[in-house]
Amino acid sequence: EADIYQTPRYLVIGTGKKITLECSQTMGHDKMYWYQQDPGMELHLIHYSYGVNSTEKGDLSSESTVSRIRTEHFPLTLESARPSHTSQYLCASSAFNTEAFFGQGTRLTVV
Amino acid sequence: KNQVEQSPQSLIILEGKNCTLQCNYTVSPFSNLRWYKQDTGRGPVSLTIMTFSENTKSNGRYTATLDADTKQSSLHITASQLSDSASYICVVSDRGSTLGRLYFGRGTQLTVWP
């Protein structure tokens, strides 16, 4: 079983609120990723990190930001949530060229 | 452009039957190919990972094949069970960057009926 955790699993929040989605892994992986997935659609990379203090934007433009202060922790923040941010957010981690392990996801609904 | 195409988009089969899912990719330079199973509302879980030199890999009732020359892969499921109902995602990794970038297909939605 993969040791990567996301909280919360479900979040319903009002427009304009600031939110942080948490992602932690205990496998010591250098690489971590955030993906956005709408129902029935493919995963889109929105952020990734090679290691501590290294973050890059992914393919899909996102208004979210990330930080990587510790190897095991890769939180994603939305400063002002909007209904268009409603989606499922998946966090993953991997060692170099090995399989990626995914968290259970956070299903975000902005009303 | 690096792409991963999967077919069919969706598939319905009866319990106990076999099925085969297809994946074609244009990712280059190729590093490895993975098949993931994603249950509704959950994160993907790895089924198999195959490198350039591997043609076949099995994991229980799941058998993946890879033809690196034609850039095609298949996932064969034997004696399907109701719990096999899920989305099956083909993911290809390149080795042209330190990231080992992952490219995702849209998945095949499999439904197994009793």
Coordinates of C-alpha atoms in Angstrom, one line a residue:
Chain A
E1 CA 0.0 0.0 0.0
A2 CA 1.3 3.4 -1.0
D3 CA 2.2 5.8 1.8
I4 CA 0.9 9.0 0.3
Y5 CA -2.0 10.9 1.9
Q6 CA -4.3 13.7 0.9
T7 CA -6.5 15.8 3.1
P8 CA -9.3 16.6 3.0
R9 CA -11.0 13.9 0.8
Y10 CA -14.0 16.2 0.2
L11 CA -14.3 19.9 0.5
V12 CA -17.2 22.2 -0.3
I13 CA -16.4 25.9 0.0
G14 CA -17.8 29.3 -0.9
T15 CA -16.5 31.5 -3.7
G16 CA -13.6 33.8 -2.7
K17 CA -12.3 31.6 0.2
K18 CA -8.6 30.6 0.5
I19 CA -8.0 26.9 0.6
T20 CA -5.0 24.6 1.0
L21 CA -5.0 21.0 -0.1
E22 CA -2.6 18.8 1.8
C23 CA -0.4 16.1 0.4
S24 CA 2.2 14.1 2.4
Q25 CA 4.3 11.0 1.5
T26 CA 6.5 8.9 3.7
M27 CA 8.5 7.1 1.0
G28 CA 11.3 9.7 0.7
H29 CA 10.4 10.4 -2.9
D30 CA 12.1 13.5 -4.4
K31 CA 9.4 14.0 -7.1
M32 CA 5.9 15.1 -6.3
Y33 CA 3.1 16.1 -8.6
W34 CA -0.4 17.7 -8.5
Y35 CA -2.9 16.6 -11.2
Q36 CA -6.4 18.0 -11.9
Q37 CA -9.0 15.6 -13.2
D38 CA -12.6 16.3 -14.3
P39 CA -15.1 13.5 -14.3
G40 CA -14.5 11.1 -17.2
M41 CA -11.5 13.0 -18.4
E42 CA -7.7 12.5 -18.3
L43 CA -5.4 13.7 -15.6
H44 CA -3.7 17.1 -16.3
L45 CA -0.5 18.0 -14.6
I46 CA -0.7 21.4 -12.9
H47 CA 2.4 21.5 -10.7
Y48 CA 5.5 19.3 -10.0
S49 CA 8.5 19.4 -7.9
Y50 CA 12.0 17.8 -8.2
G51 CA 12.8 18.2 -4.6
V52 CA 12.9 20.7 -1.7
N53 CA 12.6 24.4 -2.9
S54 CA 12.0 23.2 -6.5
T55 CA 8.5 23.8 -8.0
E56 CA 7.4 24.1 -11.6
K57 CA 4.1 24.7 -13.4
G58 CA 2.7 21.8 -15.4
D59 CA 0.8 21.6 -18.7
L60 CA -2.5 22.9 -17.5
S61 CA -2.6 26.5 -16.5
S62 CA -3.8 26.8 -12.9
E63 CA -4.4 29.7 -10.5
S64 CA -3.1 27.6 -7.7
T65 CA 0.3 27.7 -6.1
V66 CA 2.5 25.1 -4.4
S67 CA 5.4 25.0 -2.0
R68 CA 8.0 22.3 -1.2
I69 CA 9.7 23.2 2.1
R70 CA 10.0 19.6 3.2
T71 CA 10.6 16.5 1.1
E72 CA 7.5 14.8 2.4
H73 CA 5.0 17.7 2.1
F74 CA 3.6 19.3 -1.1
P75 CA 0.6 21.5 -0.3
L76 CA -1.5 23.2 -3.0
T77 CA -3.1 26.6 -2.3
L78 CA -5.9 28.5 -4.0
E79 CA -6.0 32.1 -2.8
S80 CA -9.5 32.8 -3.9
A81 CA -11.6 29.8 -4.9
R82 CA -14.0 30.1 -7.8
P83 CA -16.7 27.6 -9.2
S84 CA -14.4 26.9 -12.2
H85 CA -11.9 25.4 -9.7
T86 CA -14.4 22.6 -8.9
S87 CA -12.6 19.4 -9.8
Q88 CA -10.8 16.4 -8.3
Y89 CA -7.1 17.1 -7.3
L90 CA -4.7 14.2 -7.2
C91 CA -1.3 14.2 -5.6
A92 CA 1.4 11.7 -6.6
S93 CA 5.1 11.0 -5.8
S94 CA 7.8 8.9 -7.4
A95 CA 11.5 8.2 -7.2
F96 CA 13.5 8.7 -10.4
N97 CA 12.0 6.7 -13.3
T98 CA 9.8 4.5 -11.1
E99 CA 6.1 4.2 -10.9
A100 CA 4.1 7.1 -9.5
F101 CA 2.1 6.5 -6.4
F102 CA -1.2 8.4 -6.1
G103 CA -3.1 9.7 -3.1
Q104 CA -6.9 9.1 -2.8
G105 CA -7.6 12.6 -4.2
T106 CA -9.5 15.7 -2.9
R107 CA -12.8 16.4 -4.5
L108 CA -13.3 20.1 -4.4
T109 CA -16.6 21.9 -4.9
V110 CA -16.8 25.7 -5.0
V111 CA -20.2 27.1 -4.6
Chain B
K1 CA 3.7 16.0 -29.9
N2 CA 3.8 13.4 -27.1
Q3 CA 0.4 11.7 -26.9
V4 CA -1.2 8.7 -25.5
E5 CA -4.4 7.4 -27.1
Q6 CA -6.6 4.6 -25.6
S7 CA -9.4 2.5 -27.1
P8 CA -12.1 1.8 -26.6
Q9 CA -13.3 4.8 -24.6
S10 CA -15.8 2.6 -22.8
L11 CA -16.5 -1.1 -22.7
I12 CA -19.3 -3.3 -21.1
I13 CA -18.7 -7.0 -20.7
L14 CA -20.4 -9.8 -18.7
E15 CA -18.8 -11.3 -15.6
G16 CA -16.4 -14.1 -16.4
K17 CA -15.6 -12.9 -19.9
N18 CA -12.2 -11.7 -21.1
C19 CA -11.4 -8.3 -22.6
T20 CA -8.5 -6.4 -24.1
L21 CA -7.8 -2.7 -23.9
Q22 CA -5.5 -0.8 -26.3
C23 CA -3.0 2.0 -25.9
N24 CA -1.1 3.7 -28.7
Y25 CA 1.5 6.3 -27.9
T26 CA 3.9 8.8 -29.6
V27 CA 6.0 9.6 -26.6
S28 CA 9.7 9.9 -27.4
P29 CA 12.2 9.1 -26.2
F30 CA 10.4 6.3 -24.5
S31 CA 11.2 5.2 -20.9
N32 CA 8.4 3.0 -19.6
L33 CA 4.7 2.3 -19.9
R34 CA 2.4 1.8 -17.0
W35 CA -1.2 0.7 -16.7
Y36 CA -3.2 2.0 -13.8
K37 CA -6.7 1.1 -12.5
Q38 CA -8.8 4.0 -11.1
D39 CA -11.9 3.3 -9.2
T40 CA -14.5 6.1 -9.2
G41 CA -13.5 8.9 -6.9
R42 CA -10.2 7.4 -5.9
G43 CA -6.6 7.8 -7.0
P44 CA -5.1 5.5 -9.7
V45 CA -3.4 2.3 -8.5
S46 CA -0.5 0.8 -10.5
L47 CA -1.2 -2.6 -12.2
T48 CA 2.0 -3.1 -14.3
I49 CA 5.1 -1.1 -15.4
M50 CA 7.0 -2.1 -18.5
T51 CA 10.3 -0.9 -19.9
F52 CA 11.6 -0.9 -23.5
S53 CA 13.0 -4.4 -23.3
E54 CA 9.9 -6.1 -21.8
N55 CA 7.2 -7.6 -24.1
T56 CA 4.8 -9.1 -21.5
K57 CA 4.1 -8.6 -17.9
S58 CA 1.4 -10.2 -15.8
N59 CA -0.2 -9.3 -12.5
G60 CA -2.8 -11.9 -11.6
R61 CA -5.6 -11.8 -14.1
Y62 CA -4.0 -8.7 -15.8
T63 CA -1.5 -9.2 -18.6
A64 CA 0.1 -6.3 -20.3
T65 CA 2.0 -6.4 -23.6
L66 CA 4.3 -3.9 -25.2
D67 CA 5.5 -3.5 -28.8
A68 CA 8.0 -0.7 -28.6
D69 CA 8.5 -0.8 -32.4
T70 CA 4.9 0.0 -33.2
K71 CA 4.4 1.9 -30.0
Q72 CA 1.4 -0.1 -28.9
S73 CA 0.4 -1.7 -25.7
S74 CA -2.5 -3.8 -24.6
L75 CA -4.0 -4.8 -21.2
H76 CA -5.8 -8.2 -21.2
I77 CA -8.1 -9.0 -18.4
T78 CA -9.1 -12.6 -18.0
A79 CA -12.2 -14.0 -16.2
S80 CA -13.5 -10.6 -15.4
Q81 CA -15.1 -9.8 -12.0
L82 CA -17.5 -7.2 -10.9
S83 CA -14.7 -5.5 -9.0
D84 CA -12.9 -5.0 -12.3
S85 CA -15.3 -2.2 -13.1
A86 CA -13.1 0.9 -13.2
S87 CA -11.2 3.2 -15.5
Y88 CA -8.0 1.8 -16.9
I89 CA -5.4 4.4 -17.7
C90 CA -2.3 4.0 -19.9
V91 CA 0.6 6.2 -18.8
V92 CA 3.9 6.6 -20.7
S93 CA 7.0 8.1 -19.3
D94 CA 9.8 9.8 -21.3
R95 CA 13.4 9.9 -20.5
G96 CA 14.2 13.2 -22.2
S97 CA 14.1 15.1 -19.0
T98 CA 15.1 14.7 -15.4
L99 CA 11.5 14.6 -14.4
G100 CA 10.7 11.4 -16.4
R101 CA 7.6 13.2 -17.5
L102 CA 4.3 11.2 -17.4
Y103 CA 1.8 11.3 -20.3
F104 CA -1.7 10.1 -19.5
G105 CA -4.3 8.6 -21.8
R106 CA -8.0 9.4 -21.2
G107 CA -8.6 5.9 -19.9
T108 CA -11.0 3.1 -20.9
Q109 CA -14.1 2.9 -18.7
L110 CA -14.8 -0.8 -18.1
T111 CA -18.1 -2.0 -16.7
V112 CA -18.6 -5.6 -15.8
W113 CA -22.2 -6.8 -15.5
P114 CA -23.3 -9.8 -13.6

